[in-house]
Amino acid sequence: MKRSRVNEIIREGDAFIRSFGYVMPPFAYWSPGEMKTRRPAGIIDSRLGWDITDYGQGKFDELGLFLFTVRNGRAEDLSRGKGMLYAEKIMISRKDQLSPMHRHVVKAEDIINRGGGKLVIELFMPDEEGNIDRNREVEVPTDGVIRKLPAGGLLKLDPGESVTLLPGVWHAFWGEGADVLIGEVSTVNDDLTDNIFADPIGRFSSIEEDEAPLHLLVSDYDRFIDGKG
Ligand SMILES: [Fe+2]
Protein backbone atom coordinates (compact mmCIF):
# COMPACT_ATOMS: atom_id res chain seq x y z
CA MET A 1 0.00 0.00 0.00
CA LYS A 2 1.39 3.40 -0.92
CA ARG A 3 2.17 5.91 1.85
CA SER A 4 0.22 8.56 -0.08
CA ARG A 5 -2.87 6.35 0.18
CA VAL A 6 -2.29 5.81 3.93
CA ASN A 7 -2.03 9.59 4.38
CA GLU A 8 -5.27 10.08 2.44
CA ILE A 9 -7.06 7.43 4.57
CA ILE A 10 -5.84 9.15 7.75
CA ARG A 11 -7.24 12.51 6.56
CA GLU A 12 -10.57 10.98 5.50
CA GLY A 13 -10.84 8.91 8.69
CA ASP A 14 -10.09 11.89 10.92
CA ALA A 15 -12.85 13.93 9.24
CA PHE A 16 -15.30 11.02 9.47
CA ILE A 17 -14.61 10.51 13.19
CA ARG A 18 -14.94 14.23 13.95
CA SER A 19 -18.27 14.32 12.09
CA PHE A 20 -19.66 12.21 14.97
CA GLY A 21 -18.25 14.56 17.64
CA TYR A 22 -15.44 12.17 18.65
CA VAL A 23 -12.03 13.81 18.79
CA MET A 24 -8.77 11.89 19.10
CA PRO A 25 -6.12 12.71 21.71
CA PRO A 26 -3.34 15.28 21.03
CA PHE A 27 -0.66 12.73 20.09
CA ALA A 28 -2.77 11.70 17.09
CA TYR A 29 -1.66 14.92 15.42
CA TRP A 30 2.04 14.86 16.25
CA SER A 31 4.32 14.82 13.22
CA PRO A 32 6.73 11.90 12.71
CA GLY A 33 9.57 14.25 13.78
CA GLU A 34 7.76 15.21 16.98
CA MET A 35 7.08 11.56 17.77
CA LYS A 36 10.77 10.77 17.32
CA THR A 37 11.98 13.70 19.43
CA ARG A 38 9.49 13.26 22.25
CA ARG A 39 9.71 9.46 22.11
CA PRO A 40 6.90 8.93 24.61
CA ALA A 41 7.29 5.44 26.08
CA GLY A 42 3.63 5.45 27.13
CA ILE A 43 2.60 5.74 23.48
CA ILE A 44 5.26 3.69 21.74
CA ASP A 45 5.46 0.76 24.16
CA SER A 46 1.69 0.47 24.46
CA ARG A 47 1.44 0.80 20.67
CA LEU A 48 -1.10 3.61 20.77
CA GLY A 49 -1.94 5.45 17.57
CA TRP A 50 -2.81 5.08 13.90
CA ASP A 51 -3.17 1.64 12.40
CA ILE A 52 -4.33 1.54 8.79
CA THR A 53 -4.31 -2.03 7.59
CA ASP A 54 -4.99 -3.82 4.32
CA TYR A 55 -3.95 -7.10 6.01
CA GLY A 56 -0.97 -7.11 3.63
CA GLN A 57 -3.19 -7.83 0.60
CA GLY A 58 -3.05 -4.44 -1.18
CA LYS A 59 -6.81 -4.00 -1.73
CA PHE A 60 -7.84 -1.75 1.15
CA ASP A 61 -11.31 -0.89 -0.20
CA GLU A 62 -12.34 -4.56 -0.13
CA LEU A 63 -10.20 -5.91 2.69
CA GLY A 64 -9.04 -3.49 5.33
CA LEU A 65 -9.71 -1.57 8.49
CA PHE A 66 -8.97 1.86 9.93
CA LEU A 67 -8.00 1.68 13.60
CA PHE A 68 -6.69 4.14 16.15
CA THR A 69 -5.65 2.76 19.54
CA VAL A 70 -6.60 5.42 22.07
CA ARG A 71 -5.48 3.57 25.21
CA ASN A 72 -3.94 0.21 26.06
CA GLY A 73 -3.04 -1.33 29.39
CA ARG A 74 -0.11 -3.46 30.51
CA ALA A 75 0.13 -7.17 29.77
CA GLU A 76 1.98 -7.71 33.07
CA ASP A 77 -1.01 -6.30 34.94
CA LEU A 78 -3.12 -9.13 33.51
CA SER A 79 -1.05 -11.75 35.33
CA ARG A 80 -1.19 -9.65 38.51
CA GLY A 81 -4.98 -9.56 38.14
CA LYS A 82 -5.17 -5.82 38.79
CA GLY A 83 -4.10 -2.57 37.24
CA MET A 84 -4.60 -1.26 33.72
CA LEU A 85 -6.25 -4.27 32.17
CA TYR A 86 -8.20 -2.47 29.47
CA ALA A 87 -7.86 -0.91 26.04
CA GLU A 88 -9.90 1.29 23.73
CA LYS A 89 -9.86 1.71 19.96
CA ILE A 90 -11.83 3.77 17.51
CA MET A 91 -12.22 2.17 14.10
CA ILE A 92 -13.91 2.63 10.74
CA SER A 93 -15.28 -0.22 8.67
CA ARG A 94 -16.13 1.14 5.29
CA LYS A 95 -19.21 0.00 3.40
CA ASP A 96 -18.58 -3.57 2.17
CA GLN A 97 -14.98 -3.48 3.44
CA LEU A 98 -14.18 -6.79 5.09
CA SER A 99 -12.19 -7.32 8.26
CA PRO A 100 -11.39 -11.00 7.80
CA MET A 101 -12.41 -13.91 10.05
CA HIS A 102 -10.26 -14.05 13.19
CA ARG A 103 -10.29 -14.75 16.90
CA HIS A 104 -8.30 -13.68 19.94
CA VAL A 105 -6.67 -15.84 22.61
CA VAL A 106 -6.49 -13.28 25.43
CA LYS A 107 -8.61 -10.31 24.42
CA ALA A 108 -12.32 -10.00 25.13
CA GLU A 109 -13.79 -7.13 23.14
CA ASP A 110 -16.97 -5.14 22.97
CA ILE A 111 -17.55 -4.01 19.40
CA ILE A 112 -19.82 -0.97 19.38
CA ASN A 113 -21.58 0.66 16.45
CA ARG A 114 -20.97 4.35 17.20
CA GLY A 115 -22.72 5.66 14.09
CA GLY A 116 -23.10 5.49 10.32
CA GLY A 117 -24.36 2.37 8.57
CA LYS A 118 -25.14 -1.06 9.96
CA LEU A 119 -22.26 -3.13 11.26
CA VAL A 120 -22.52 -6.73 10.10
CA ILE A 121 -20.59 -9.34 12.10
CA GLU A 122 -20.31 -12.95 10.91
CA LEU A 123 -19.88 -15.27 13.90
CA PHE A 124 -18.75 -18.81 14.67
CA MET A 125 -18.05 -20.50 17.99
CA PRO A 126 -14.73 -22.37 18.42
CA ASP A 127 -14.49 -26.16 18.59
CA GLU A 128 -12.36 -27.91 21.23
CA GLU A 129 -9.11 -27.09 19.37
CA GLY A 130 -10.14 -23.46 18.92
CA ASN A 131 -10.92 -23.92 15.22
CA ILE A 132 -14.13 -22.69 13.57
CA ASP A 133 -17.08 -24.87 14.57
CA ARG A 134 -19.36 -24.90 11.53
CA ASN A 135 -22.25 -26.53 13.41
CA ARG A 136 -22.38 -25.09 16.90
CA GLU A 137 -24.98 -22.45 17.64
CA VAL A 138 -23.56 -19.00 18.35
CA GLU A 139 -24.45 -17.31 21.61
CA VAL A 140 -23.26 -13.74 22.28
CA PRO A 141 -24.21 -10.98 24.71
CA THR A 142 -25.54 -7.85 23.00
CA ASP A 143 -26.07 -4.95 25.40
CA GLY A 144 -27.04 -7.25 28.25
CA VAL A 145 -29.23 -9.54 26.14
CA ILE A 146 -28.04 -12.95 24.91
CA ARG A 147 -28.54 -13.41 21.17
CA LYS A 148 -28.53 -16.83 19.54
CA LEU A 149 -27.63 -17.32 15.89
CA PRO A 150 -26.86 -20.32 13.70
CA ALA A 151 -23.15 -21.03 13.02
CA GLY A 152 -21.92 -18.39 10.58
CA GLY A 153 -24.96 -16.23 11.31
CA LEU A 154 -24.82 -12.51 10.61
CA LEU A 155 -25.36 -10.22 13.58
CA LYS A 156 -26.39 -6.75 12.41
CA LEU A 157 -25.76 -3.87 14.79
CA ASP A 158 -27.44 -0.50 14.32
CA PRO A 159 -25.85 2.67 15.72
CA GLY A 160 -25.81 2.43 19.52
CA GLU A 161 -25.78 -1.38 19.60
CA SER A 162 -22.83 -3.52 20.65
CA VAL A 163 -21.71 -7.12 21.05
CA THR A 164 -19.32 -8.73 23.52
CA LEU A 165 -16.91 -11.18 21.89
CA LEU A 166 -15.18 -13.40 24.40
CA PRO A 167 -11.76 -14.92 23.59
CA GLY A 168 -12.13 -17.74 21.08
CA VAL A 169 -15.25 -16.49 19.29
CA TRP A 170 -14.55 -16.20 15.55
CA HIS A 171 -15.63 -12.95 13.91
CA ALA A 172 -15.44 -11.06 10.60
CA PHE A 173 -17.19 -7.75 9.98
CA TRP A 174 -18.02 -5.04 7.46
CA GLY A 175 -20.19 -1.95 7.02
CA GLU A 176 -23.57 -2.26 5.34
CA GLY A 177 -25.31 0.63 3.61
CA ALA A 178 -22.67 3.19 4.65
CA ASP A 179 -19.31 3.48 6.42
CA VAL A 180 -19.50 2.68 10.15
CA LEU A 181 -17.75 4.29 13.10
CA ILE A 182 -16.86 1.50 15.53
CA GLY A 183 -15.78 1.69 19.14
CA GLU A 184 -13.84 -1.13 20.73
CA VAL A 185 -13.53 -1.53 24.49
CA SER A 186 -11.42 -4.55 25.37
CA THR A 187 -8.93 -6.35 27.54
CA VAL A 188 -5.29 -5.26 27.15
CA ASN A 189 -4.44 -5.67 23.51
CA ASP A 190 -1.36 -7.13 21.82
CA ASP A 191 -1.84 -6.98 18.07
CA LEU A 192 1.57 -8.57 17.46
CA THR A 193 0.50 -11.88 19.00
CA ASP A 194 -3.23 -11.99 19.69
CA ASN A 195 -4.88 -12.15 16.25
CA ILE A 196 -5.47 -15.62 14.82
CA PHE A 197 -6.81 -15.47 11.28
CA ALA A 198 -8.84 -18.24 9.62
CA ASP A 199 -6.90 -17.73 6.37
CA PRO A 200 -3.17 -17.04 6.16
CA ILE A 201 -3.01 -13.26 6.13
CA GLY A 202 -0.93 -10.46 7.66
CA ARG A 203 -2.10 -8.07 10.37
CA PHE A 204 -0.31 -4.95 9.09
CA SER A 205 0.19 -3.21 5.75
CA SER A 206 3.50 -3.24 3.93
CA ILE A 207 4.12 0.34 2.88
CA GLU A 208 5.65 1.68 -0.31
CA GLU A 209 7.17 5.06 0.58
CA ASP A 210 6.08 7.43 -2.22
CA GLU A 211 5.73 10.49 0.04
CA ALA A 212 6.51 11.47 3.64
CA PRO A 213 4.19 10.07 6.33
CA LEU A 214 1.63 12.53 7.65
CA HIS A 215 1.62 10.64 10.97
CA LEU A 216 3.43 7.46 11.93
CA LEU A 217 1.46 4.22 12.05
CA VAL A 218 1.93 1.95 15.05
CA SER A 219 3.65 -0.46 12.66
CA ASP A 220 6.16 2.30 11.75
CA TYR A 221 7.41 2.85 15.32
CA ASP A 222 10.22 0.26 15.29
CA ARG A 223 11.64 1.48 12.00
CA PHE A 224 11.15 5.24 12.29
CA ILE A 225 11.83 5.73 15.97
CA ASP A 226 14.18 2.91 16.92
CA GLY A 227 15.77 2.41 13.50
CA LYS A 228 14.98 -1.33 13.59
CA GLY A 229 13.49 -3.52 10.89
FE1 LIG B 1 -11.37 -8.89 16.84
CSV table of C-alpha atoms in Angstrom, one decimal, residues 7-226:
chain,number,residue,atom,x,y,z
A,7,ASN,CA,-2.0,9.6,4.4
A,8,GLU,CA,-5.3,10.1,2.4
A,9,ILE,CA,-7.1,7.4,4.6
A,10,ILE,CA,-5.8,9.2,7.8
A,11,ARG,CA,-7.2,12.5,6.6
A,12,GLU,CA,-10.6,11.0,5.5
A,13,GLY,CA,-10.8,8.9,8.7
A,14,ASP,CA,-10.1,11.9,10.9
A,15,ALA,CA,-12.8,13.9,9.2
A,16,PHE,CA,-15.3,11.0,9.5
A,17,ILE,CA,-14.6,10.5,13.2
A,18,ARG,CA,-14.9,14.2,13.9
A,19,SER,CA,-18.3,14.3,12.1
A,20,PHE,CA,-19.7,12.2,15.0
A,21,GLY,CA,-18.2,14.6,17.6
A,22,TYR,CA,-15.4,12.2,18.7
A,23,VAL,CA,-12.0,13.8,18.8
A,24,MET,CA,-8.8,11.9,19.1
A,25,PRO,CA,-6.1,12.7,21.7
A,26,PRO,CA,-3.3,15.3,21.0
A,27,PHE,CA,-0.7,12.7,20.1
A,28,ALA,CA,-2.8,11.7,17.1
A,29,TYR,CA,-1.7,14.9,15.4
A,30,TRP,CA,2.0,14.9,16.2
A,31,SER,CA,4.3,14.8,13.2
A,32,PRO,CA,6.7,11.9,12.7
A,33,GLY,CA,9.6,14.2,13.8
A,34,GLU,CA,7.8,15.2,17.0
A,35,MET,CA,7.1,11.6,17.8
A,36,LYS,CA,10.8,10.8,17.3
A,37,THR,CA,12.0,13.7,19.4
A,38,ARG,CA,9.5,13.3,22.3
A,39,ARG,CA,9.7,9.5,22.1
A,40,PRO,CA,6.9,8.9,24.6
A,41,ALA,CA,7.3,5.4,26.1
A,42,GLY,CA,3.6,5.5,27.1
A,43,ILE,CA,2.6,5.7,23.5
A,44,ILE,CA,5.3,3.7,21.7
A,45,ASP,CA,5.5,0.8,24.2
A,46,SER,CA,1.7,0.5,24.5
A,47,ARG,CA,1.4,0.8,20.7
A,48,LEU,CA,-1.1,3.6,20.8
A,49,GLY,CA,-1.9,5.5,17.6
A,50,TRP,CA,-2.8,5.1,13.9
A,51,ASP,CA,-3.2,1.6,12.4
A,52,ILE,CA,-4.3,1.5,8.8
A,53,THR,CA,-4.3,-2.0,7.6
A,54,ASP,CA,-5.0,-3.8,4.3
A,55,TYR,CA,-3.9,-7.1,6.0
A,56,GLY,CA,-1.0,-7.1,3.6
A,57,GLN,CA,-3.2,-7.8,0.6
A,58,GLY,CA,-3.0,-4.4,-1.2
A,59,LYS,CA,-6.8,-4.0,-1.7
A,60,PHE,CA,-7.8,-1.7,1.1
A,61,ASP,CA,-11.3,-0.9,-0.2
A,62,GLU,CA,-12.3,-4.6,-0.1
A,63,LEU,CA,-10.2,-5.9,2.7
A,64,GLY,CA,-9.0,-3.5,5.3
A,65,LEU,CA,-9.7,-1.6,8.5
A,66,PHE,CA,-9.0,1.9,9.9
A,67,LEU,CA,-8.0,1.7,13.6
A,68,PHE,CA,-6.7,4.1,16.1
A,69,THR,CA,-5.6,2.8,19.5
A,70,VAL,CA,-6.6,5.4,22.1
A,71,ARG,CA,-5.5,3.6,25.2
A,72,ASN,CA,-3.9,0.2,26.1
A,73,GLY,CA,-3.0,-1.3,29.4
A,74,ARG,CA,-0.1,-3.5,30.5
A,75,ALA,CA,0.1,-7.2,29.8
A,76,GLU,CA,2.0,-7.7,33.1
A,77,ASP,CA,-1.0,-6.3,34.9
A,78,LEU,CA,-3.1,-9.1,33.5
A,79,SER,CA,-1.1,-11.8,35.3
A,80,ARG,CA,-1.2,-9.6,38.5
A,81,GLY,CA,-5.0,-9.6,38.1
A,82,LYS,CA,-5.2,-5.8,38.8
A,83,GLY,CA,-4.1,-2.6,37.2
A,84,MET,CA,-4.6,-1.3,33.7
A,85,LEU,CA,-6.2,-4.3,32.2
A,86,TYR,CA,-8.2,-2.5,29.5
A,87,ALA,CA,-7.9,-0.9,26.0
A,88,GLU,CA,-9.9,1.3,23.7
A,89,LYS,CA,-9.9,1.7,20.0
A,90,ILE,CA,-11.8,3.8,17.5
A,91,MET,CA,-12.2,2.2,14.1
A,92,ILE,CA,-13.9,2.6,10.7
A,93,SER,CA,-15.3,-0.2,8.7
A,94,ARG,CA,-16.1,1.1,5.3
A,95,LYS,CA,-19.2,0.0,3.4
A,96,ASP,CA,-18.6,-3.6,2.2
A,97,GLN,CA,-15.0,-3.5,3.4
A,98,LEU,CA,-14.2,-6.8,5.1
A,99,SER,CA,-12.2,-7.3,8.3
A,100,PRO,CA,-11.4,-11.0,7.8
A,101,MET,CA,-12.4,-13.9,10.1
A,102,HIS,CA,-10.3,-14.1,13.2
A,103,ARG,CA,-10.3,-14.7,16.9
A,104,HIS,CA,-8.3,-13.7,19.9
A,105,VAL,CA,-6.7,-15.8,22.6
A,106,VAL,CA,-6.5,-13.3,25.4
A,107,LYS,CA,-8.6,-10.3,24.4
A,108,ALA,CA,-12.3,-10.0,25.1
A,109,GLU,CA,-13.8,-7.1,23.1
A,110,ASP,CA,-17.0,-5.1,23.0
A,111,ILE,CA,-17.5,-4.0,19.4
A,112,ILE,CA,-19.8,-1.0,19.4
A,113,ASN,CA,-21.6,0.7,16.5
A,114,ARG,CA,-21.0,4.4,17.2
A,115,GLY,CA,-22.7,5.7,14.1
A,116,GLY,CA,-23.1,5.5,10.3
A,117,GLY,CA,-24.4,2.4,8.6
A,118,LYS,CA,-25.1,-1.1,10.0
A,119,LEU,CA,-22.3,-3.1,11.3
A,120,VAL,CA,-22.5,-6.7,10.1
A,121,ILE,CA,-20.6,-9.3,12.1
A,122,GLU,CA,-20.3,-13.0,10.9
A,123,LEU,CA,-19.9,-15.3,13.9
A,124,PHE,CA,-18.8,-18.8,14.7
A,125,MET,CA,-18.0,-20.5,18.0
A,126,PRO,CA,-14.7,-22.4,18.4
A,127,ASP,CA,-14.5,-26.2,18.6
A,128,GLU,CA,-12.4,-27.9,21.2
A,129,GLU,CA,-9.1,-27.1,19.4
A,130,GLY,CA,-10.1,-23.5,18.9
A,131,ASN,CA,-10.9,-23.9,15.2
A,132,ILE,CA,-14.1,-22.7,13.6
A,133,ASP,CA,-17.1,-24.9,14.6
A,134,ARG,CA,-19.4,-24.9,11.5
A,135,ASN,CA,-22.2,-26.5,13.4
A,136,ARG,CA,-22.4,-25.1,16.9
A,137,GLU,CA,-25.0,-22.4,17.6
A,138,VAL,CA,-23.6,-19.0,18.4
A,139,GLU,CA,-24.5,-17.3,21.6
A,140,VAL,CA,-23.3,-13.7,22.3
A,141,PRO,CA,-24.2,-11.0,24.7
A,142,THR,CA,-25.5,-7.9,23.0
A,143,ASP,CA,-26.1,-5.0,25.4
A,144,GLY,CA,-27.0,-7.3,28.2
A,145,VAL,CA,-29.2,-9.5,26.1
A,146,ILE,CA,-28.0,-13.0,24.9
A,147,ARG,CA,-28.5,-13.4,21.2
A,148,LYS,CA,-28.5,-16.8,19.5
A,149,LEU,CA,-27.6,-17.3,15.9
A,150,PRO,CA,-26.9,-20.3,13.7
A,151,ALA,CA,-23.1,-21.0,13.0
A,152,GLY,CA,-21.9,-18.4,10.6
A,153,GLY,CA,-25.0,-16.2,11.3
A,154,LEU,CA,-24.8,-12.5,10.6
A,155,LEU,CA,-25.4,-10.2,13.6
A,156,LYS,CA,-26.4,-6.7,12.4
A,157,LEU,CA,-25.8,-3.9,14.8
A,158,ASP,CA,-27.4,-0.5,14.3
A,159,PRO,CA,-25.8,2.7,15.7
A,160,GLY,CA,-25.8,2.4,19.5
A,161,GLU,CA,-25.8,-1.4,19.6
A,162,SER,CA,-22.8,-3.5,20.7
A,163,VAL,CA,-21.7,-7.1,21.1
A,164,THR,CA,-19.3,-8.7,23.5
A,165,LEU,CA,-16.9,-11.2,21.9
A,166,LEU,CA,-15.2,-13.4,24.4
A,167,PRO,CA,-11.8,-14.9,23.6
A,168,GLY,CA,-12.1,-17.7,21.1
A,169,VAL,CA,-15.3,-16.5,19.3
A,170,TRP,CA,-14.6,-16.2,15.5
A,171,HIS,CA,-15.6,-12.9,13.9
A,172,ALA,CA,-15.4,-11.1,10.6
A,173,PHE,CA,-17.2,-7.7,10.0
A,174,TRP,CA,-18.0,-5.0,7.5
A,175,GLY,CA,-20.2,-2.0,7.0
A,176,GLU,CA,-23.6,-2.3,5.3
A,177,GLY,CA,-25.3,0.6,3.6
A,178,ALA,CA,-22.7,3.2,4.7
A,179,ASP,CA,-19.3,3.5,6.4
A,180,VAL,CA,-19.5,2.7,10.1
A,181,LEU,CA,-17.7,4.3,13.1
A,182,ILE,CA,-16.9,1.5,15.5
A,183,GLY,CA,-15.8,1.7,19.1
A,184,GLU,CA,-13.8,-1.1,20.7
A,185,VAL,CA,-13.5,-1.5,24.5
A,186,SER,CA,-11.4,-4.6,25.4
A,187,THR,CA,-8.9,-6.4,27.5
A,188,VAL,CA,-5.3,-5.3,27.2
A,189,ASN,CA,-4.4,-5.7,23.5
A,190,ASP,CA,-1.4,-7.1,21.8
A,191,ASP,CA,-1.8,-7.0,18.1
A,192,LEU,CA,1.6,-8.6,17.5
A,193,THR,CA,0.5,-11.9,19.0
A,194,ASP,CA,-3.2,-12.0,19.7
A,195,ASN,CA,-4.9,-12.2,16.3
A,196,ILE,CA,-5.5,-15.6,14.8
A,197,PHE,CA,-6.8,-15.5,11.3
A,198,ALA,CA,-8.8,-18.2,9.6
A,199,ASP,CA,-6.9,-17.7,6.4
A,200,PRO,CA,-3.2,-17.0,6.2
A,201,ILE,CA,-3.0,-13.3,6.1
A,202,GLY,CA,-0.9,-10.5,7.7
A,203,ARG,CA,-2.1,-8.1,10.4
A,204,PHE,CA,-0.3,-5.0,9.1
A,205,SER,CA,0.2,-3.2,5.7
A,206,SER,CA,3.5,-3.2,3.9
A,207,ILE,CA,4.1,0.3,2.9
A,208,GLU,CA,5.6,1.7,-0.3
A,209,GLU,CA,7.2,5.1,0.6
A,210,ASP,CA,6.1,7.4,-2.2
A,211,GLU,CA,5.7,10.5,0.0
A,212,ALA,CA,6.5,11.5,3.6
A,213,PRO,CA,4.2,10.1,6.3
A,214,LEU,CA,1.6,12.5,7.7
A,215,HIS,CA,1.6,10.6,11.0
A,216,LEU,CA,3.4,7.5,11.9
A,217,LEU,CA,1.5,4.2,12.1
A,218,VAL,CA,1.9,1.9,15.1
A,219,SER,CA,3.6,-0.5,12.7
A,220,ASP,CA,6.2,2.3,11.7
A,221,TYR,CA,7.4,2.8,15.3
A,222,ASP,CA,10.2,0.3,15.3
A,223,ARG,CA,11.6,1.5,12.0
A,224,PHE,CA,11.1,5.2,12.3
A,225,ILE,CA,11.8,5.7,16.0
A,226,ASP,CA,14.2,2.9,16.9
